[in-house]
GROMACS .gro file of C-alpha atoms in nm:
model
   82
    1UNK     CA    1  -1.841   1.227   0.120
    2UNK     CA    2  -2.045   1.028   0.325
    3UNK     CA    3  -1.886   1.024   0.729
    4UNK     CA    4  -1.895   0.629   0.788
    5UNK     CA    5  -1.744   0.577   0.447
    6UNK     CA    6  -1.449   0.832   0.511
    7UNK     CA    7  -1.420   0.710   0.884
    8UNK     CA    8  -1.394   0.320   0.743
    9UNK     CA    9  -1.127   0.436   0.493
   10UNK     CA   10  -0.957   0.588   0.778
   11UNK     CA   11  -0.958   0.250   1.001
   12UNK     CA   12  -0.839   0.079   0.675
   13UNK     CA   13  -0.600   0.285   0.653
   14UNK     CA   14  -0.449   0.309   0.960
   15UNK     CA   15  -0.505  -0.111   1.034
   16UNK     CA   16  -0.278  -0.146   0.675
   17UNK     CA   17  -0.015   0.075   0.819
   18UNK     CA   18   0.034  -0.084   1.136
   19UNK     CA   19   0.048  -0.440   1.027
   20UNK     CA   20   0.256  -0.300   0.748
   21UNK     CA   21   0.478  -0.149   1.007
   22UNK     CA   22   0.486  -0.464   1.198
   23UNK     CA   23   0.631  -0.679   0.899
   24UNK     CA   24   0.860  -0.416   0.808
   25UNK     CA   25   1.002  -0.418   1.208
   26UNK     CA   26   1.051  -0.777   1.142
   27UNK     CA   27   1.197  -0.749   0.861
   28UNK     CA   28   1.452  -0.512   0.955
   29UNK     CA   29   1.358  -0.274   0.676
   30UNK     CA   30   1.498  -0.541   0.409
   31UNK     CA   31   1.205  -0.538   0.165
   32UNK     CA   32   1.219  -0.533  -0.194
   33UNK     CA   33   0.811  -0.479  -0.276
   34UNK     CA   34   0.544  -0.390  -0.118
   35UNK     CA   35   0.259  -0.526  -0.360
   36UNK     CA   36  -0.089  -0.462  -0.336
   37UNK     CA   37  -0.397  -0.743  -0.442
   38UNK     CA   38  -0.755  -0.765  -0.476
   39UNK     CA   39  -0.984  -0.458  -0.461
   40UNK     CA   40  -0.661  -0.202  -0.352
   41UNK     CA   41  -0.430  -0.383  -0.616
   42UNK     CA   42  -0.694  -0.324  -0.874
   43UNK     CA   43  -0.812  -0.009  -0.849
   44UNK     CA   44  -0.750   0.275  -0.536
   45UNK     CA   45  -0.451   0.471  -0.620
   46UNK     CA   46  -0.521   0.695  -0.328
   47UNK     CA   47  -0.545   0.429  -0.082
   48UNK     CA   48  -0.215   0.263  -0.200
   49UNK     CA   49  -0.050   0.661  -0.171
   50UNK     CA   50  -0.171   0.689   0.174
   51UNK     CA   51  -0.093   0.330   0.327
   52UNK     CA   52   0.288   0.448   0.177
   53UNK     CA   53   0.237   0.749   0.291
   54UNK     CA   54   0.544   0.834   0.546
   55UNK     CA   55   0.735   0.520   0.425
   56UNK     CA   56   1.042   0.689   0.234
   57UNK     CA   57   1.175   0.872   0.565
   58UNK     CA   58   1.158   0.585   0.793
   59UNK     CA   59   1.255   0.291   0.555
   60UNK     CA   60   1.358   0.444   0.257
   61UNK     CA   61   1.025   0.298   0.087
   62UNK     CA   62   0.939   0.505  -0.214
   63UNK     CA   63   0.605   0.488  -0.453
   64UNK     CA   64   0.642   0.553  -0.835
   65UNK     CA   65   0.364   0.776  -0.864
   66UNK     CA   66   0.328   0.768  -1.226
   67UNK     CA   67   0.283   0.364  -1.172
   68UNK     CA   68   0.092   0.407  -0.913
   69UNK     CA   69  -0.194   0.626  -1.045
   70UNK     CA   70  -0.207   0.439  -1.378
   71UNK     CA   71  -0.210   0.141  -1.220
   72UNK     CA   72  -0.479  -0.129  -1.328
   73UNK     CA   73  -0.574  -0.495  -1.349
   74UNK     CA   74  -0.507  -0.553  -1.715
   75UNK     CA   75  -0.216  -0.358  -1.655
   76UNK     CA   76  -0.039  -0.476  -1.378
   77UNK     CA   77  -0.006  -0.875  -1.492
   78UNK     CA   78   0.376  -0.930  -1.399
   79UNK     CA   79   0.347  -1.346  -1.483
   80UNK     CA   80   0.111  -1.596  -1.534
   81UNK     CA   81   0.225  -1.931  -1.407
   82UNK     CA   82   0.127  -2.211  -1.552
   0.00000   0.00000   0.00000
C-alpha cells in the first residue's frame, strides 16, 4: 500500500507497544485483559495481532486467534450497564 499509510501504522504500532509495555512494567506482569476500544476494538484484527505480537514470551500474554479475527462490534458486547 500506500508508504505514509504503512509508515503511520508502524508508529501506531510501535507507540501502543511501548505504553503497553510501560503499564505492564508497572504492573508487574499481573494483568488479566488486555482489551481493545474504538476503531482497533471494532474492527483491525491485524493491528490487535501485532500490538500482541511478542507478548506470550515475555509476560505470558496470549491472543485467541480465532476471537481475535472474528472479532466485531455487534459481537464483542460483554455488558450493558444500565
Amino acid at each position: 500500500g500506500d508508504t505514509s499509510a504503512q509508515l503511520a501504522r508502524d508508529l501506531f504500532k510501535e507507540r501502543c507497544r511501548k505504553y503497553l509495555g510501560s503499564y505492564l512494567l508497572k504492573l508487574q506482569g499481573d494483568v488479566d485483559a488486555i482489551v481493545f476500544t474504538g476503531g482497533i476494538g471494532e474492527g483491525d484484527a491485524e493491528m490487535r495481532q501485532l500490538i500482541l505480537e511478542g507478548l506470550q514470551e515475555h509476560f505470558q500474554i496470549g491472543i485467541d486467534e480465532g476471537k481475535n479475527k472474528n472479532a466485531t462490534s455487534s459481537s464483542s458486547t460483554i455488558m450493558e450497564i444500565q
